[in-house]
Coordinates of C-alpha atoms in Angstrom, one line a residue:
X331 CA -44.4 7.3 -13.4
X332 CA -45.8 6.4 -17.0
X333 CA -43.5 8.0 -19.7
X334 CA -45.0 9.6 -22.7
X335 CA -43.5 6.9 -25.1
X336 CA -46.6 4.7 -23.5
X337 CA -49.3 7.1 -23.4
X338 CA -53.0 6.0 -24.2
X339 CA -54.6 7.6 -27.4
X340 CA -57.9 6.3 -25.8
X341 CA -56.8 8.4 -22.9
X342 CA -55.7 11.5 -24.9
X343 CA -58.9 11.5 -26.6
X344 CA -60.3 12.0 -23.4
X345 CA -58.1 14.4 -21.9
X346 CA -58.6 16.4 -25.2
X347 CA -62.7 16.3 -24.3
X348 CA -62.8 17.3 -21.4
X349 CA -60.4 20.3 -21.7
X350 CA -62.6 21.6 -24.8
X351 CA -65.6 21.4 -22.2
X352 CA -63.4 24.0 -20.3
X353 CA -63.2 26.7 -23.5
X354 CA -66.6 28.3 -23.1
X355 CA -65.4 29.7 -19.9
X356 CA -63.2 31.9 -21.9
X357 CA -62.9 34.4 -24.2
X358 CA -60.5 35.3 -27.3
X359 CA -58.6 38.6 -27.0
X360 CA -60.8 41.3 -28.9
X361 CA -58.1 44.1 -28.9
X362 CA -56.4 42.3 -31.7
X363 CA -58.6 41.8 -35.1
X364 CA -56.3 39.1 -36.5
X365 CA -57.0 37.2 -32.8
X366 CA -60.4 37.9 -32.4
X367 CA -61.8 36.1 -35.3
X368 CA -60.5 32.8 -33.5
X369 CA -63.7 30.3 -32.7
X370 CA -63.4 29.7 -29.1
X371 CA -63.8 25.7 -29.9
X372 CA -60.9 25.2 -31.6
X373 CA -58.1 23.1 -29.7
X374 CA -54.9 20.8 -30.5
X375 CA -52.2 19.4 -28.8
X376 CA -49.0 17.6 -30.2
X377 CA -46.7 15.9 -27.5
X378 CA -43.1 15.1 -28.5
X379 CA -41.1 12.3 -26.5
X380 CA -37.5 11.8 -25.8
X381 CA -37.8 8.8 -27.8
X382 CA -39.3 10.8 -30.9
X383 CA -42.7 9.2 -30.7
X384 CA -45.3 11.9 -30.8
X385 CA -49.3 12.2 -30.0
X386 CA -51.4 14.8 -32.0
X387 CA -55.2 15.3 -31.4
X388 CA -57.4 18.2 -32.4
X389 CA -57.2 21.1 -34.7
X390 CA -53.8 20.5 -35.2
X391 CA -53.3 22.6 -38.8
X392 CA -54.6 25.6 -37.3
X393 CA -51.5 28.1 -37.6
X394 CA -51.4 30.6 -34.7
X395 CA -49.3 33.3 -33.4
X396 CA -47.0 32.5 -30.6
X397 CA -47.2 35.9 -29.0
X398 CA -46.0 35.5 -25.2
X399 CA -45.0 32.1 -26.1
X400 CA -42.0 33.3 -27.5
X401 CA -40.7 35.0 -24.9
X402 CA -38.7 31.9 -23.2
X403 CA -36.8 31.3 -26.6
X404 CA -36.1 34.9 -26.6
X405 CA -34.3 34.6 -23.2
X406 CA -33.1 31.1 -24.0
X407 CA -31.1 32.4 -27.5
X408 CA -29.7 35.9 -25.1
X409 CA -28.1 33.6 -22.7
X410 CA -26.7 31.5 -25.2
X411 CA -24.9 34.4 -27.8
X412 CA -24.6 36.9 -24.3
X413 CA -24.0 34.5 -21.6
X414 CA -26.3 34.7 -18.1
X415 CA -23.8 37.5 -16.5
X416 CA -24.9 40.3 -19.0
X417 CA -28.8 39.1 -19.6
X418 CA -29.4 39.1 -15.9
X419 CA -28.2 42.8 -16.0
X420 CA -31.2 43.9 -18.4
X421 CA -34.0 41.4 -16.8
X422 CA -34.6 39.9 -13.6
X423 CA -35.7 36.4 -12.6
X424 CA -38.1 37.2 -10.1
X425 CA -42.2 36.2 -10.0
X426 CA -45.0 39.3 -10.3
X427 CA -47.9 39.2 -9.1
X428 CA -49.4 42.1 -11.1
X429 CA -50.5 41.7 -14.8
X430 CA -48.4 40.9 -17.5
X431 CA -48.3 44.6 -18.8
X432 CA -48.2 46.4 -15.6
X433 CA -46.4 50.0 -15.6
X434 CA -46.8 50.1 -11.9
X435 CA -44.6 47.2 -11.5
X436 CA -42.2 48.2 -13.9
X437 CA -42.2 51.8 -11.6
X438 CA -41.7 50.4 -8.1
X439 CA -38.9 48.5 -9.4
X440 CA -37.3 51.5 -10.7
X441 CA -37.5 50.5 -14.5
X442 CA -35.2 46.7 -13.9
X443 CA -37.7 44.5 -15.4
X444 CA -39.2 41.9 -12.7
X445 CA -39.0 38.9 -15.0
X446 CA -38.3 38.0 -18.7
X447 CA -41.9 36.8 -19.3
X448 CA -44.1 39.5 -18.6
X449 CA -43.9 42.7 -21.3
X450 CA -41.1 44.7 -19.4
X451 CA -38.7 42.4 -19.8
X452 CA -39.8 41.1 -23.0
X453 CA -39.2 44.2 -24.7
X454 CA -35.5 44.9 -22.8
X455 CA -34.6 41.2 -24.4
X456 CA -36.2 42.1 -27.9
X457 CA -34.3 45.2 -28.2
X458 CA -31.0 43.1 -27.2
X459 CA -31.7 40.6 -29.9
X460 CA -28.6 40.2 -32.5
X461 CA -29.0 42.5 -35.6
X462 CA -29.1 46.6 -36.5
X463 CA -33.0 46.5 -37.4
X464 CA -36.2 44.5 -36.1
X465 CA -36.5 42.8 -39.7
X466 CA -32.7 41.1 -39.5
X467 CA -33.4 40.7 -35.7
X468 CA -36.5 38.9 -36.0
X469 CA -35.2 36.5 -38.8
X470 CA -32.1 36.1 -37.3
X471 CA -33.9 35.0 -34.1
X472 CA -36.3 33.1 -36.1
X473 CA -34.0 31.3 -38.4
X474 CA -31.7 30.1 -35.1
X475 CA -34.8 28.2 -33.6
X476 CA -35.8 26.6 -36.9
X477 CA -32.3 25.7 -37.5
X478 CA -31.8 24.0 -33.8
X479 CA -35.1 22.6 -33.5
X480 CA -36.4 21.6 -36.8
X481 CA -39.6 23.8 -36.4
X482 CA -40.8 25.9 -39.6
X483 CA -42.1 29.1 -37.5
X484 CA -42.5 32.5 -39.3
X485 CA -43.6 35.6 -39.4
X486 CA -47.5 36.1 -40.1
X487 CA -47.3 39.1 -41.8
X488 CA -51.3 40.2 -41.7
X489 CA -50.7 39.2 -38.0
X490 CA -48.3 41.6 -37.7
X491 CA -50.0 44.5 -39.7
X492 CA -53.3 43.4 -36.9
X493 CA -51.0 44.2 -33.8
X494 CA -49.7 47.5 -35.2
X495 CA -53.4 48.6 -36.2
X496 CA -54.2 48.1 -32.6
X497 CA -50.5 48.8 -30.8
X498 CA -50.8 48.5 -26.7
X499 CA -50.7 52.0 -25.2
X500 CA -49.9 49.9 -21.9
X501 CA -46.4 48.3 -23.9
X502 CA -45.7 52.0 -25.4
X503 CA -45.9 53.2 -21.8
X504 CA -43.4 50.4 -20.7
X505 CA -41.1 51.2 -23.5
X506 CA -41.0 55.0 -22.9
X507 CA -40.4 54.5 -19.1
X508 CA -37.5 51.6 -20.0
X509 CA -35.9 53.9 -22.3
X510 CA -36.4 57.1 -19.8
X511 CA -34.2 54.5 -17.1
X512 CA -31.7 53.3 -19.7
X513 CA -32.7 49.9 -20.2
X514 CA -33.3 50.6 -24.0
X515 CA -31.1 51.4 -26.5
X516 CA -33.6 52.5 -29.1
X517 CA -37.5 52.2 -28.3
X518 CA -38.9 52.0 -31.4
X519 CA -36.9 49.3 -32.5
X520 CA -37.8 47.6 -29.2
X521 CA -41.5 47.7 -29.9
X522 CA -41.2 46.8 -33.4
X523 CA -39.2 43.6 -32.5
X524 CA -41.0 42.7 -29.5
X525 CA -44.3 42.8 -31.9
X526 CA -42.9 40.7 -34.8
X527 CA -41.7 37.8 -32.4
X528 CA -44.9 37.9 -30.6
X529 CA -46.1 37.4 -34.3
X530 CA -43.7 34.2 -35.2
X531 CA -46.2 31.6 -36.0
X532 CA -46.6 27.9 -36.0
X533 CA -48.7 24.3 -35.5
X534 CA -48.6 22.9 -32.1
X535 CA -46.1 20.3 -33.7
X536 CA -43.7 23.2 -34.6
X537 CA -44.2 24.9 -30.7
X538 CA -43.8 21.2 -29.5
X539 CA -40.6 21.1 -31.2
X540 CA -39.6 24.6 -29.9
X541 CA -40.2 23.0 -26.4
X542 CA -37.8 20.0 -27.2
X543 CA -34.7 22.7 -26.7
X544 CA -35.6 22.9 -23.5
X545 CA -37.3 20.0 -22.3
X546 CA -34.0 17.2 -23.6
X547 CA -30.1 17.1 -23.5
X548 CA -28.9 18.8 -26.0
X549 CA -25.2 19.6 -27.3
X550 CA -26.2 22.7 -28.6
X551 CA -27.6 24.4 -25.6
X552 CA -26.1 25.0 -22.4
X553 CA -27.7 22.6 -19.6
X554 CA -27.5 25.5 -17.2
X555 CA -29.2 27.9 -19.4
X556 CA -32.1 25.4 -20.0
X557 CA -32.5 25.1 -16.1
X558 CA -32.7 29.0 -15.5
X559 CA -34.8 29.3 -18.4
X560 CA -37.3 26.4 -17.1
X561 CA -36.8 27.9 -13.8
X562 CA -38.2 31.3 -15.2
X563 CA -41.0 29.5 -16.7
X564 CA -42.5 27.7 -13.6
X565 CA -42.5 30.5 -11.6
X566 CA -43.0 33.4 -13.8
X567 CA -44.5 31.8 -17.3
X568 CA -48.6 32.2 -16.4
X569 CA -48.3 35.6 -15.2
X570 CA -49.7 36.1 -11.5
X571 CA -51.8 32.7 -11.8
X572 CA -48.1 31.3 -12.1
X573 CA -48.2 30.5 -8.0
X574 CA -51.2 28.9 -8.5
X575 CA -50.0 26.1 -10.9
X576 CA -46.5 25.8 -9.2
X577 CA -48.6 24.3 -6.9
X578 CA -51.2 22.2 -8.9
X579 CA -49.7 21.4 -11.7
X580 CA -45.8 21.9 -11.3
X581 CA -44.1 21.9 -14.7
X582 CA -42.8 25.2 -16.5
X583 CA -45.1 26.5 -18.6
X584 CA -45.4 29.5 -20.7
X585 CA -48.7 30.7 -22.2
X586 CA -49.3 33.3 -25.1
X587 CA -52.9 35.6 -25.9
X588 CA -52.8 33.7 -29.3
X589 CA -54.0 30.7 -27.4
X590 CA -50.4 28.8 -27.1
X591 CA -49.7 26.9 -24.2
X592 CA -46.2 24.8 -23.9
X593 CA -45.4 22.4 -21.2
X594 CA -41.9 21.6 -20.5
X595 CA -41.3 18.1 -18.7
X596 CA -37.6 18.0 -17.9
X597 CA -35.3 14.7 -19.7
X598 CA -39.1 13.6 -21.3
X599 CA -40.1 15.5 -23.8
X600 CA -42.6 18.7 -24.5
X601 CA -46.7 19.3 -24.1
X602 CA -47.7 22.2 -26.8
X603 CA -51.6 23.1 -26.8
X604 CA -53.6 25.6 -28.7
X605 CA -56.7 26.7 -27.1
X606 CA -57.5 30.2 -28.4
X607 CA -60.3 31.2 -25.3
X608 CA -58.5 32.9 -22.4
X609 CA -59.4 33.3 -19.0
X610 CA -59.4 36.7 -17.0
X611 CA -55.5 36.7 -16.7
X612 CA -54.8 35.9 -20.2
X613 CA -54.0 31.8 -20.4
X614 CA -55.7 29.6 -22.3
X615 CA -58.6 28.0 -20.3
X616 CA -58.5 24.8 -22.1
X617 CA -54.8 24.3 -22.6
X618 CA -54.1 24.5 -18.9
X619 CA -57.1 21.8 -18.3
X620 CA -55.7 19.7 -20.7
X621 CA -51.9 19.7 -19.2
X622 CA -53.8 19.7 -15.6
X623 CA -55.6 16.2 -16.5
X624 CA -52.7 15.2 -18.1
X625 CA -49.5 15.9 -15.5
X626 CA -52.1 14.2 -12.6
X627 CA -52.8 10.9 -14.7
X628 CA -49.4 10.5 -15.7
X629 CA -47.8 11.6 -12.1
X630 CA -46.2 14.2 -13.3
X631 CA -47.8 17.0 -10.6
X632 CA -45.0 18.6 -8.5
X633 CA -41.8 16.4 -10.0
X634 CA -40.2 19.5 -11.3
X635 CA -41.6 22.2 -8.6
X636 CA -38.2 22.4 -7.1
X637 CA -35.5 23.4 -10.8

């Protein structure tokens, strides 16, 4: 397999190319004002190695909100201050194959949350996060990843002040039928957590980064708590297209509506894209090209299918 440390910018460029030749089949999210202003064309990636040797290519100052993108650090930072034992009592670990912000699912599972990546269980885990408000909670949460992996994410206030404009009914749905089971202790502060993490924003070096925590060897996270987590993420992190690129791409990804996309690739470092036009589902069209070209050149399709 050829590592990352000996990667081809001639080859990158390419890869970059032909995934922005991908974008016009998508569409930015319009619900959102803050998102919808994105220009379709836009697109970087930054790939950090083991080694510390990086790539960049592409609009790579653009600042973006992480949205769903977050939602594996979320899990990742519960396991490690609330061990697996009590997280895995508020969220499952199991694959959906309905949309990310689907009530019916949450309903024929009785109100247990299929998996922490879709919006169910994203919002039981946000209103779990350390802290007696959503403010502390949020820069509690925030500070901890900057802290462990050298990123600067923060909070995009006018980001924020967008998504609250335009609040989901289908989340406040999901939160009123969580807290009607038990699974939150107070719903408002749920939904105002869950929305500033989703608006924690960055570079695709600073989500690259991000994916270092769980990508390399770390003596500051637990090893097993990194598998579960990247477990999570291959089956569960691209909604119910996550099947789909078990199969053709095989490494845990997690994708956000604000165009994020990161790659993990266990012991060799982290892929993080941005690639604001989405496709039907909700990942970004180009990102996933981009990783797609890049896991098959490099050998990396179906290595890590089996965490």
């Amino acid at each position: 397999m050829k590592g990352f440390d000996r990667l081809d910018t001639v080859d990158l460029s390419t890869w970059v190319a032909l995934a922005k030749t991908k974008t016009n089949c998508g569409r930015v999210v319009e619900r959102i004002p803050r998102l919808a202003v994105a220009d379709t064309a836009w697109f970087a990636v930054h790939i950090c190695c083991k080694s510390g040797k990086f790539y960049s290519e592409g609009d790579t100052n653009c600042v973006f909100p992480l949205m769903s993108v977050i939602k594996p650090f979320t899990f990742l930072y519960l396991l490690e201050h609330m061990g697996m034992e009590k997280v895995l009592s508020w969220v499952g670990v199991k694959p959906s194959d309905a949309p990310f912000n689907s009530l019916e699912q949450l309903v024929a599972d009785g109100g247990y949350p299929r998996n922490p990546m879709i919006n169910s269980g994203a919002i039981t885990l946000a209103d779990k996060l350390l802290g007696e408000d959503a403010d502390y909670s949020t820069r509690s949460f925030c500070e901890w990843l900057n802290q462990l992996a050298g990123s600067q994410i923060q909070l995009d206030e006018s980001m924020l002040a967008s998504v609250r404009l335009s609040r989901s009914p289908a989340n406040q749905a999901i939160a009123n039928y969580l807290a009607e089971k038990g699974y939150l202790e107070n719903l408002d502060v749920a939904l105002d957590t869950y929305e500033q993490i989703c608006c924690l924003s960055g570079t695709v070096e600073d989500l690259a980064l991000l994916g270092k925590l769980l990508a390399l060897e770390s003596s500051l996270i637990s090893p097993q708590h990194q598998q579960l987590v990247n477990s999570v993420m291959l089956t569960c992190g691209l909604y119910q297209a996550s099947a789909e690129y078990t199969d053709k791409i095989g490494l845990p990804m997690k994708s956000g509506i604000g165009g994020g996309l990161l790659a993990i690739v266990p012991t060799i470092g982290a892929i993080a894209c941005y690639s604001p036009a989405l496709d039907r589902i909700g990942n970004p069209v180009g990102a996933i090209a981009f990783v797609e070209v890049l896991s098959r050149s490099l050998g990396l399709c179906g290595r890590f299918s089996h965490l």
